[in-house]
Coordinates of C-alpha atoms in Angstrom, one line a residue:
Chain G
M83 CA 146.7 254.7 30.7
T84 CA 146.9 251.7 33.0
V85 CA 148.6 248.5 32.2
A86 CA 145.2 246.8 31.8
Q87 CA 144.1 249.4 29.3
G88 CA 147.3 248.9 27.4
I89 CA 146.8 245.2 27.2
F90 CA 143.2 245.7 26.3
Y91 CA 144.1 247.9 23.3
L92 CA 146.7 245.4 22.2
I93 CA 144.3 242.5 22.3
A94 CA 141.5 244.6 20.7
A95 CA 143.9 245.6 17.9
L96 CA 144.7 241.9 17.4
A97 CA 141.0 241.0 17.3
V98 CA 140.2 243.8 14.8
A99 CA 143.2 242.8 12.7
G100 CA 142.0 239.2 12.7
G101 CA 138.5 240.3 11.8
L102 CA 139.7 242.4 8.9
G103 CA 141.9 239.6 7.8
V104 CA 139.0 237.2 7.7
V105 CA 137.1 239.6 5.4
L106 CA 139.9 240.9 3.3
A107 CA 142.1 237.9 2.7
R108 CA 141.8 236.6 -0.8
N109 CA 142.9 233.2 0.2
T110 CA 140.2 231.4 2.1
V111 CA 142.7 229.4 4.2
Y112 CA 144.3 232.7 5.3
A113 CA 140.8 233.9 6.2
A114 CA 140.2 230.8 8.4
L115 CA 143.6 231.3 10.1
F116 CA 142.8 234.9 10.8
L117 CA 139.5 233.8 12.2
I118 CA 141.4 231.7 14.8
L119 CA 143.5 234.8 15.7
A120 CA 140.3 236.9 16.1
L121 CA 138.7 234.2 18.3
L122 CA 141.8 233.9 20.5
A123 CA 142.0 237.7 20.9
V124 CA 138.3 237.7 22.0
A125 CA 139.3 235.0 24.6
G126 CA 142.0 237.4 25.8
I127 CA 139.3 240.1 26.3
Y128 CA 137.2 237.6 28.3
I129 CA 140.3 237.1 30.6
L130 CA 140.6 240.8 31.0
L131 CA 136.9 240.8 32.1
A132 CA 137.8 238.2 34.7
S133 CA 135.7 235.5 33.0
E134 CA 138.4 232.8 32.7
F135 CA 135.8 230.0 32.2
L136 CA 134.3 231.8 29.2
A137 CA 137.8 232.5 27.8
L138 CA 138.8 228.8 28.1
V139 CA 135.5 227.7 26.5
Q140 CA 136.2 230.1 23.7
V141 CA 139.7 228.7 23.2
L142 CA 138.6 225.0 23.4
I143 CA 135.4 225.2 21.4
Y144 CA 135.6 228.1 19.0
A145 CA 139.3 228.3 18.3
G146 CA 140.0 224.6 18.9
A147 CA 137.1 222.8 17.4
I148 CA 134.9 224.9 15.2
T149 CA 137.7 226.2 13.1
V150 CA 139.1 222.7 12.4
L151 CA 135.9 222.1 10.4
L152 CA 136.5 225.2 8.3
L153 CA 140.1 224.4 7.8
F154 CA 139.3 220.8 6.8
A155 CA 136.8 221.9 4.2
L156 CA 139.0 224.7 2.9
M157 CA 142.3 222.7 2.7
L158 CA 140.7 219.8 0.9
T159 CA 139.4 222.1 -1.9
R160 CA 141.4 223.9 -4.4
V161 CA 142.5 227.4 -3.4
G162 CA 141.8 228.7 -6.9
D163 CA 138.2 227.7 -6.8
L164 CA 137.1 231.0 -5.5
E165 CA 136.9 233.7 -8.2
E166 CA 139.1 236.7 -7.4
T167 CA 136.8 238.6 -5.1
M168 CA 133.2 238.5 -4.3
V169 CA 132.6 242.2 -5.1
G170 CA 129.3 242.5 -7.0
A171 CA 127.5 245.4 -8.5
Q172 CA 125.8 246.2 -5.2
W173 CA 128.9 246.9 -3.2
P174 CA 128.1 250.6 -2.6
L175 CA 124.7 249.5 -1.1
A176 CA 126.5 247.0 1.1
V177 CA 129.0 249.6 2.3
V178 CA 126.1 251.9 3.3
A179 CA 124.2 249.2 5.0
S180 CA 127.2 248.0 7.0
I181 CA 128.1 251.6 8.1
L182 CA 124.5 252.1 9.2
L183 CA 124.6 248.9 11.1
V184 CA 127.9 249.8 12.8
G185 CA 126.5 253.2 13.7
L186 CA 123.3 251.7 15.1
L187 CA 125.2 249.2 17.2
I188 CA 127.6 251.7 18.6
T189 CA 124.8 254.2 19.5
T190 CA 122.7 251.4 21.1
I191 CA 125.7 250.2 23.2
A192 CA 126.7 253.8 24.1
T193 CA 123.2 255.0 25.1
S194 CA 121.8 251.9 26.7
D195 CA 121.5 251.8 30.5
W196 CA 123.5 248.7 31.4
P197 CA 122.6 247.2 34.7
G198 CA 125.2 246.2 37.2
D199 CA 128.7 246.5 35.8
A200 CA 128.5 249.9 34.2
D201 CA 130.4 251.5 37.0
G202 CA 133.6 249.9 35.7
M203 CA 133.9 247.4 38.4
I204 CA 133.9 243.7 37.4
T205 CA 131.9 241.3 39.4
R206 CA 133.6 237.9 39.4
I207 CA 131.2 235.1 39.1
P208 CA 132.8 231.8 40.1
F209 CA 132.3 229.0 37.6
E210 CA 130.6 226.9 40.3
T211 CA 127.7 229.4 40.2
L212 CA 127.7 229.0 36.5
G213 CA 127.5 225.3 36.7
E214 CA 124.7 225.4 39.3
A215 CA 122.7 227.7 37.1
L216 CA 123.2 225.6 34.0
F217 CA 122.6 222.2 35.5
R218 CA 120.1 223.0 38.3
Q219 CA 118.1 226.0 37.3
W220 CA 118.3 225.7 33.6
A221 CA 118.7 221.9 33.3
V222 CA 115.7 221.3 31.0
P223 CA 116.6 223.9 28.4
F224 CA 120.2 222.6 28.6
E225 CA 119.0 219.1 27.9
I226 CA 116.8 220.2 25.1
A227 CA 119.7 222.0 23.5
S228 CA 121.9 218.9 23.8
L229 CA 119.1 216.8 22.3
V230 CA 118.7 219.2 19.3
L231 CA 122.4 219.1 18.7
L232 CA 122.4 215.3 18.9
I233 CA 119.6 215.2 16.4
A234 CA 121.4 217.5 14.1
L235 CA 124.5 215.3 14.3
V236 CA 122.6 212.1 13.6
G237 CA 120.7 213.9 10.8
A238 CA 123.9 215.1 9.1
I239 CA 125.3 211.5 9.2
V240 CA 122.0 210.1 7.8
L241 CA 122.0 212.7 4.9
A242 CA 125.7 212.0 4.1
R243 CA 125.0 208.3 4.1
D244 CA 122.2 208.7 1.7
E245 CA 124.4 210.5 -0.8
E246 CA 126.9 207.7 -0.6
G247 CA 124.1 205.2 -1.4
D248 CA 123.1 207.3 -4.4
V249 CA 126.6 207.1 -5.8
E250 CA 126.6 203.3 -5.5
E251 CA 123.2 203.0 -7.2
A252 CA 124.3 205.3 -10.1
E253 CA 127.1 203.0 -10.8
Chain V
M130 CA 163.1 228.6 39.8
L131 CA 163.3 231.1 42.6
A132 CA 160.4 233.0 41.2
L133 CA 158.2 230.1 42.0
T134 CA 158.6 230.2 45.8
Y135 CA 159.6 233.7 46.3
D136 CA 157.6 236.9 45.8
V137 CA 159.8 239.0 43.6
G138 CA 157.4 241.9 44.0
N139 CA 157.4 243.1 40.5
I140 CA 154.7 241.3 38.5
W141 CA 156.6 241.7 35.1
L142 CA 159.8 240.4 36.6
D143 CA 157.9 237.5 38.1
A144 CA 156.3 236.7 34.7
L145 CA 159.7 236.9 33.0
L146 CA 161.3 234.6 35.6
G147 CA 158.5 232.1 35.2
L148 CA 158.9 232.1 31.5
L149 CA 162.6 231.6 31.8
A150 CA 162.0 228.7 34.2
I151 CA 159.6 227.1 31.7
V152 CA 162.1 227.5 28.8
A153 CA 164.9 226.1 30.8
L154 CA 162.8 223.2 32.0
M155 CA 161.6 222.5 28.5
T156 CA 165.0 222.5 26.9
V157 CA 166.7 220.4 29.5
S158 CA 163.9 217.9 29.8
T159 CA 163.8 217.6 26.0
F160 CA 167.5 216.9 25.8
M161 CA 167.3 214.3 28.5
L162 CA 164.2 212.7 27.1
I163 CA 165.7 212.3 23.6
W164 CA 168.7 210.7 25.1
L165 CA 166.6 208.5 27.3
E166 CA 164.3 207.4 24.4
R167 CA 167.3 206.4 22.4
K168 CA 168.8 204.5 25.3
I169 CA 165.5 202.7 26.1
A170 CA 165.0 201.9 22.4
A171 CA 168.5 200.4 22.3
R172 CA 167.8 198.4 25.5
I173 CA 164.6 197.0 24.1
Q174 CA 166.3 196.1 20.8
M175 CA 169.4 194.7 22.5
R176 CA 171.7 197.5 21.3
L177 CA 173.8 200.0 23.1
G178 CA 172.4 203.2 21.7
P179 CA 174.5 206.4 21.6
M180 CA 177.8 205.7 23.3
R181 CA 180.5 207.9 21.6
T182 CA 179.7 211.5 22.5
G183 CA 180.3 212.0 26.2
P184 CA 179.9 209.4 28.9
Y185 CA 177.2 206.9 27.8
G186 CA 176.5 209.2 24.9
L187 CA 175.0 211.8 27.1
L188 CA 176.1 214.7 24.9
Q189 CA 174.8 213.1 21.7
T190 CA 171.6 215.2 21.7
I191 CA 173.6 218.4 22.1
A192 CA 175.7 217.4 19.1
D193 CA 172.5 216.7 17.2
A194 CA 171.0 220.0 18.2
L195 CA 174.1 221.9 17.0
K196 CA 173.9 220.0 13.7
L197 CA 170.2 220.9 13.3
I198 CA 170.8 224.5 14.1
G199 CA 173.5 224.6 11.5
K200 CA 171.3 223.1 8.8
E201 CA 169.8 225.3 6.1
D202 CA 166.2 226.3 6.8
L203 CA 164.7 225.1 3.6
R204 CA 161.4 226.1 2.1
P205 CA 159.9 224.6 -1.0
K206 CA 159.5 227.0 -3.8
T207 CA 155.7 226.4 -4.1
A208 CA 155.1 226.5 -0.4
D209 CA 152.9 229.2 1.1
R210 CA 155.6 231.3 2.8
W211 CA 153.8 232.8 5.8
V212 CA 151.8 229.8 6.8
F213 CA 154.8 227.5 6.3
E214 CA 157.1 229.5 8.5
L215 CA 154.6 230.2 11.2
A216 CA 153.4 226.6 11.5
P217 CA 156.1 225.4 14.0
F218 CA 155.2 228.2 16.3
A219 CA 151.5 227.3 16.2
V220 CA 152.5 223.8 17.4
F221 CA 155.2 225.0 19.8
V222 CA 153.4 227.8 21.7
P223 CA 150.3 225.9 22.9
T224 CA 152.4 223.1 24.4
F225 CA 154.7 225.7 25.9
T226 CA 151.9 227.7 27.6
A227 CA 150.4 224.5 29.1
F228 CA 153.4 224.4 31.5
V229 CA 152.1 227.5 33.2
A230 CA 149.3 225.8 35.1
I231 CA 151.0 222.6 36.2
P232 CA 151.9 222.5 39.9
F233 CA 155.2 220.7 40.5
T234 CA 155.0 220.7 44.3
R235 CA 152.6 222.1 46.9
D236 CA 154.1 225.6 46.6
W237 CA 155.8 225.5 43.2
A238 CA 153.9 226.4 40.1
I239 CA 154.2 229.2 37.6
A240 CA 150.6 230.0 38.4
F241 CA 148.0 228.3 40.5
L242 CA 144.9 228.5 38.3
D243 CA 141.4 227.7 39.6
L244 CA 140.6 226.2 36.2
G245 CA 144.1 224.6 35.8
L246 CA 142.9 221.3 34.4
F247 CA 140.6 223.0 31.9
Y248 CA 143.3 225.4 31.0
V249 CA 145.8 222.6 30.1
I250 CA 143.2 220.8 28.0
A251 CA 142.1 223.9 26.2
V252 CA 145.6 225.1 25.4
T253 CA 147.0 221.8 24.3
G254 CA 143.9 221.3 22.1
L255 CA 145.1 224.2 20.0
S256 CA 148.2 222.5 18.5
F257 CA 146.2 220.9 15.7
V258 CA 146.2 224.3 13.9
G259 CA 149.9 224.1 13.5
F260 CA 149.8 220.6 12.1
L261 CA 147.1 221.6 9.6
M262 CA 149.1 224.7 8.7
A263 CA 152.3 222.7 8.1
G264 CA 150.4 220.1 6.1
W265 CA 148.6 222.6 3.9
A266 CA 151.4 225.1 3.4
S267 CA 154.0 222.6 2.4
D268 CA 152.2 222.0 -0.9
N269 CA 152.9 218.4 -0.7
K270 CA 150.2 215.7 -0.8
Y271 CA 151.8 213.6 1.9
A272 CA 152.2 216.5 4.1
L273 CA 148.5 217.5 3.5
L274 CA 147.4 213.9 4.2
G275 CA 149.5 213.8 7.4
G276 CA 148.2 217.2 8.5
M277 CA 144.6 216.0 8.0
R278 CA 145.3 212.8 9.9
A279 CA 146.9 214.7 12.7
A280 CA 143.9 217.1 13.1
A281 CA 141.3 214.3 12.9
Q282 CA 143.2 212.2 15.5
L283 CA 143.8 215.1 17.9
I284 CA 140.2 216.3 17.7
S285 CA 138.8 212.7 18.1
Y286 CA 141.0 211.7 21.0
E287 CA 140.4 215.0 22.8
V288 CA 136.8 213.7 23.5
P289 CA 137.7 210.7 25.6
M290 CA 140.5 212.6 27.3
V291 CA 138.2 215.5 28.3
V292 CA 135.5 213.1 29.4
T293 CA 137.8 211.1 31.7
L294 CA 139.3 214.2 33.2
V295 CA 135.7 215.5 33.8
A296 CA 135.1 212.2 35.6
V297 CA 138.1 213.0 37.8
A298 CA 137.0 216.6 38.4
M299 CA 133.6 215.4 39.3
V300 CA 134.7 213.4 42.3
A301 CA 137.5 215.8 43.2
G302 CA 135.0 218.6 43.1
S303 CA 137.5 221.0 41.6
L304 CA 139.3 221.9 38.4
N305 CA 142.2 223.2 40.3
L306 CA 145.1 220.8 39.8
S307 CA 146.5 221.4 43.3
E308 CA 143.1 220.7 44.9
I309 CA 142.8 217.5 42.8
V310 CA 146.2 216.4 44.3
L311 CA 145.1 217.3 47.8
F312 CA 141.8 215.5 47.3
Q313 CA 143.6 212.3 46.4
G314 CA 145.4 212.4 49.8
R315 CA 146.2 208.9 50.9
V316 CA 145.3 206.8 47.9
P317 CA 145.9 208.2 44.4
L318 CA 143.0 208.2 42.0
F319 CA 144.2 205.5 39.6
V320 CA 143.4 202.9 42.3
W321 CA 139.8 204.0 42.4
Q322 CA 139.3 204.7 38.7
P323 CA 141.4 202.2 36.8
L324 CA 139.1 202.6 33.8
G325 CA 139.6 206.4 33.7
F326 CA 143.4 205.9 34.1
F327 CA 143.5 203.5 31.2
I328 CA 141.5 205.8 28.9
F329 CA 143.7 208.7 29.9
I330 CA 146.9 206.8 29.0
V331 CA 145.5 205.7 25.6
A332 CA 144.2 209.1 24.8
A333 CA 147.4 210.8 25.8
L334 CA 149.4 208.4 23.5
A335 CA 147.1 209.4 20.7
E336 CA 147.3 213.1 21.5
L337 CA 151.1 212.8 21.5
E338 CA 151.0 211.0 18.2
R339 CA 153.4 208.4 19.5
Q340 CA 153.4 204.8 18.5
P341 CA 151.1 202.9 18.1
F342 CA 149.2 206.1 17.2
D343 CA 151.9 207.8 15.1
I344 CA 149.6 207.6 12.0
P345 CA 149.9 211.3 11.1
T346 CA 153.7 211.0 10.8
A347 CA 153.9 207.4 9.7
E348 CA 157.2 207.0 7.7
S349 CA 155.9 204.2 5.6
E350 CA 152.6 205.8 4.7
V351 CA 153.0 209.5 4.5
V352 CA 156.8 209.9 4.8
G353 CA 156.8 212.0 7.9
G354 CA 153.5 213.7 7.4
P355 CA 153.3 217.4 8.0
F356 CA 157.0 217.7 8.8
I357 CA 158.1 216.3 5.4
E358 CA 159.3 219.6 4.0
Y359 CA 160.8 221.0 7.2
S360 CA 164.4 221.0 8.1
G361 CA 166.9 222.6 10.4
I362 CA 165.6 224.8 13.2
R363 CA 161.9 224.6 12.2
W364 CA 161.9 220.9 12.2
S365 CA 163.6 220.8 15.6
M366 CA 160.8 223.1 16.9
F367 CA 158.3 220.4 16.0
F368 CA 160.5 217.9 17.7
L369 CA 160.9 220.0 20.8
A370 CA 157.1 220.5 20.9
S371 CA 156.6 216.8 20.7
Y372 CA 158.8 216.1 23.6
T373 CA 157.4 218.9 25.6
G374 CA 154.0 217.4 25.0
L375 CA 155.3 214.1 26.3
M376 CA 156.4 216.0 29.4
I377 CA 153.1 217.9 29.8
Y378 CA 150.9 214.8 29.5
S379 CA 153.1 212.8 31.9
L380 CA 153.0 215.6 34.4
L381 CA 149.3 215.9 34.0
G382 CA 148.9 212.2 34.5
A383 CA 151.1 212.2 37.5
V384 CA 149.2 215.1 39.0
V385 CA 145.7 213.9 38.2
F386 CA 146.0 210.1 38.6
L387 CA 149.1 209.3 40.6
G388 CA 148.7 211.9 43.4
G389 CA 151.3 214.4 42.2
W390 CA 153.8 215.4 44.9
E391 CA 152.1 213.5 47.7
W392 CA 153.6 210.5 49.3
P393 CA 151.1 207.6 49.1
L394 CA 149.5 206.5 52.3
G395 CA 149.6 210.1 53.6
T396 CA 152.9 211.1 55.1
E397 CA 153.7 214.8 54.9
A398 CA 156.5 215.2 52.4
G399 CA 159.1 217.9 52.5
L400 CA 160.0 220.0 49.5
W401 CA 162.8 217.8 48.2
L402 CA 160.8 214.7 48.7
Q403 CA 157.9 216.3 46.9
L404 CA 160.1 217.2 43.9
L405 CA 161.5 213.7 43.9
L406 CA 158.0 212.2 44.0
I407 CA 156.7 214.2 41.1
F408 CA 159.8 213.5 39.2
F409 CA 159.5 209.8 39.8
K410 CA 155.8 209.7 39.0
T411 CA 156.3 211.7 35.8
S412 CA 159.2 209.4 34.9
L413 CA 156.9 206.4 35.3
F414 CA 154.6 207.8 32.6
I415 CA 157.4 208.7 30.3
A416 CA 159.1 205.3 30.6
F417 CA 155.7 203.6 29.9
F418 CA 155.1 205.8 26.8
M419 CA 158.6 204.9 25.5
W420 CA 158.2 201.2 26.3
V421 CA 154.9 201.1 24.4
R422 CA 156.6 202.9 21.5
F423 CA 159.1 200.1 21.0
S424 CA 156.7 197.3 21.7
L425 CA 153.6 197.9 19.6
V426 CA 153.0 198.2 15.9
R427 CA 151.2 201.1 14.3
L428 CA 147.4 200.9 14.0
R429 CA 145.6 201.7 10.8
I430 CA 143.7 205.0 10.7
D431 CA 140.2 203.4 10.6
Q432 CA 141.1 201.2 13.5
L433 CA 142.3 204.3 15.4
M434 CA 139.0 206.1 14.7
S435 CA 136.7 203.3 15.4
Y436 CA 138.6 202.5 18.6
C437 CA 138.2 206.1 19.8
W438 CA 134.5 206.5 18.9
K439 CA 133.2 203.0 19.5
V440 CA 135.2 201.9 22.5
L441 CA 136.9 204.7 24.4
I442 CA 134.2 207.3 24.3
P443 CA 131.4 205.0 25.6
L444 CA 133.7 203.7 28.3
A445 CA 134.7 207.2 29.3
F446 CA 131.0 208.1 29.7
L447 CA 130.6 204.9 31.7
Q448 CA 133.3 206.3 34.1
V449 CA 131.4 209.6 34.3
L450 CA 128.2 207.7 35.1
L451 CA 129.9 205.6 37.8
N452 CA 131.3 208.7 39.4
G453 CA 127.8 210.2 39.2
F454 CA 126.5 207.3 41.3
V455 CA 129.3 207.9 43.8
L456 CA 128.3 211.6 44.1
V457 CA 124.5 211.1 44.2
Y458 CA 124.1 207.9 46.1
G459 CA 127.3 208.1 48.1
W460 CA 128.8 204.8 46.9
P461 CA 131.9 203.9 48.9
D462 CA 135.3 204.1 47.0
G463 CA 135.5 200.3 47.0
M464 CA 132.4 200.1 45.0
L465 CA 133.9 202.5 42.5
L466 CA 137.0 200.4 42.3
V467 CA 135.0 197.3 41.5
T468 CA 132.7 198.9 38.9
S469 CA 135.5 200.8 37.3
G470 CA 137.7 197.7 37.3
A471 CA 134.9 195.8 35.6
G472 CA 134.9 198.6 32.9
L473 CA 138.6 198.1 32.5
A474 CA 138.2 194.4 32.1
L475 CA 135.5 195.1 29.5
A476 CA 138.0 197.4 27.6
M477 CA 140.7 194.7 27.8
Y478 CA 138.2 192.1 26.5
I479 CA 137.3 194.4 23.6
I480 CA 141.0 194.8 22.7
Y481 CA 141.6 191.1 23.1
R482 CA 138.6 190.2 20.8
A483 CA 139.8 192.7 18.2
V484 CA 143.3 191.3 18.2
D485 CA 142.0 187.8 18.2
T486 CA 139.6 188.1 15.3
E487 CA 140.3 186.0 12.4
P488 CA 141.1 188.0 9.2
R489 CA 137.8 188.3 7.5
E490 CA 136.6 189.5 4.1
L491 CA 136.4 193.3 3.9
R492 CA 133.7 194.7 1.6
M493 CA 135.6 196.9 -0.8
V494 CA 133.7 199.7 -2.5
P495 CA 134.7 199.9 -6.2
A496 CA 136.8 202.9 -7.1
R497 CA 134.6 205.7 -8.3
G498 CA 134.0 205.6 -12.0
G499 CA 136.2 202.6 -12.5
G500 CA 134.8 199.7 -14.4
S501 CA 136.5 196.8 -12.7
S502 CA 135.8 196.5 -9.0
V503 CA 138.6 195.8 -6.6
Q504 CA 139.0 192.1 -5.8
P505 CA 137.8 191.6 -2.2
A506 CA 141.0 190.8 -0.5
T507 CA 141.2 189.1 2.8
A508 CA 142.3 192.2 4.6
D509 CA 142.3 192.2 8.3
A510 CA 139.2 194.1 9.0
T511 CA 139.0 196.2 12.1
G512 CA 137.6 194.3 15.0
F513 CA 136.2 197.2 16.8
E514 CA 132.7 196.9 15.3

């Protein structure tokens, strides 16, 4: 086993542990913190795959910005709000469905004919190429995506404002 | 520091030596900075500051550190054990790892990263998790409020910070910190982009939670914020992380805006001169941050937020736009200086107008469910509107 493999297994174990923590933790704040661990571990895997840019974006946006929303929402609500577990009557069905899904995903990944990198060599793509592709070749879809996000942002603010107005009227 | 110049051969040994170098640098600089801050505070307030322990009180910080280590590591009974105890590390580790990418001289850095600038931003942006953890786990309403304030402030001010640094990276054509320094060459960037420089300083002050932006830890509002329940070694870890952050942002500012280790006007500098220059430029930032700390009063949280979102972010985008003109239409640097300077003047005018505004009536929303509405007081409303 090479050093890189050892590091990979370590990071993968961290990611899996984080993922399990998200699902199994009773306390929702713990779950959110485990989510940060899982996301950071995935960033580590990106570094192993020589995609530093992707790794840093993962750290900055997923671990550093998205989770803050979750934490804000969770920490400002009472921990006891969530009833013990969310295990319902259909849990055996859920288990079967998840196992089937995992099996399907693993067989698909294992049997697919992946182009390019399947020989174990990593092709390093400099982030300049990435930028060129994003802002030259795919500039229009990129702009559309930003516009959609902006509209969502403005929409959320408008909706929140409306509710505030209702409260005032009710009084 | 040998590991930085010298190829040790073994990659693990190299990493270990780099790590040791960071730890040593961090500890020594924190000790020095605390002493310096107390001395500067004393100077500004016409006192002497620490004088008793060692010559000019130089050993005062060491005495304080010994006291802190000896203190009992308290934890409130109702606190969440794991989150409470891990929170200092979640603040400490990100600032610690940011050191890795910063080049001190042309050949000295723990690692020269192609995405160095982005790395520093991404890694330091993680420290909010620790503040939230500390605030939530302490089971104390002031701590929680402080933690929330810290997270909101860090996330908000990260936006103008990132946008100005993007503006710099645009003209430099690289995210590699060494290449940004080399790009600056004869004239450092703050000359050509005064607006970006100003936004960087303000955003760095806010990211560091130093006065006038020390709202998350405001003694008179939230009694120390997220750190309220911490003592002893864990509290000192927060303290250490705070001063390391000061060091990181000062180094980053020196590298990105003041031309790092380069001698201005383009003379080739030797190794010792390079070290001296980066030390001097970093010290300029640190001294400025400390000077501001003892000169300005704390802002209110709504002022802080509206200043960020309504003033700094649009101006940061203005700087990006100007740099875009430089890149696309090949504007000369002088043109950039004039336009960016005009932007800076605009920023100053906005601040002046906000400070100068007469106190005006603030519309107070009646407390929810309460019968009697709050009397509209003549509070000084935020002027950033």
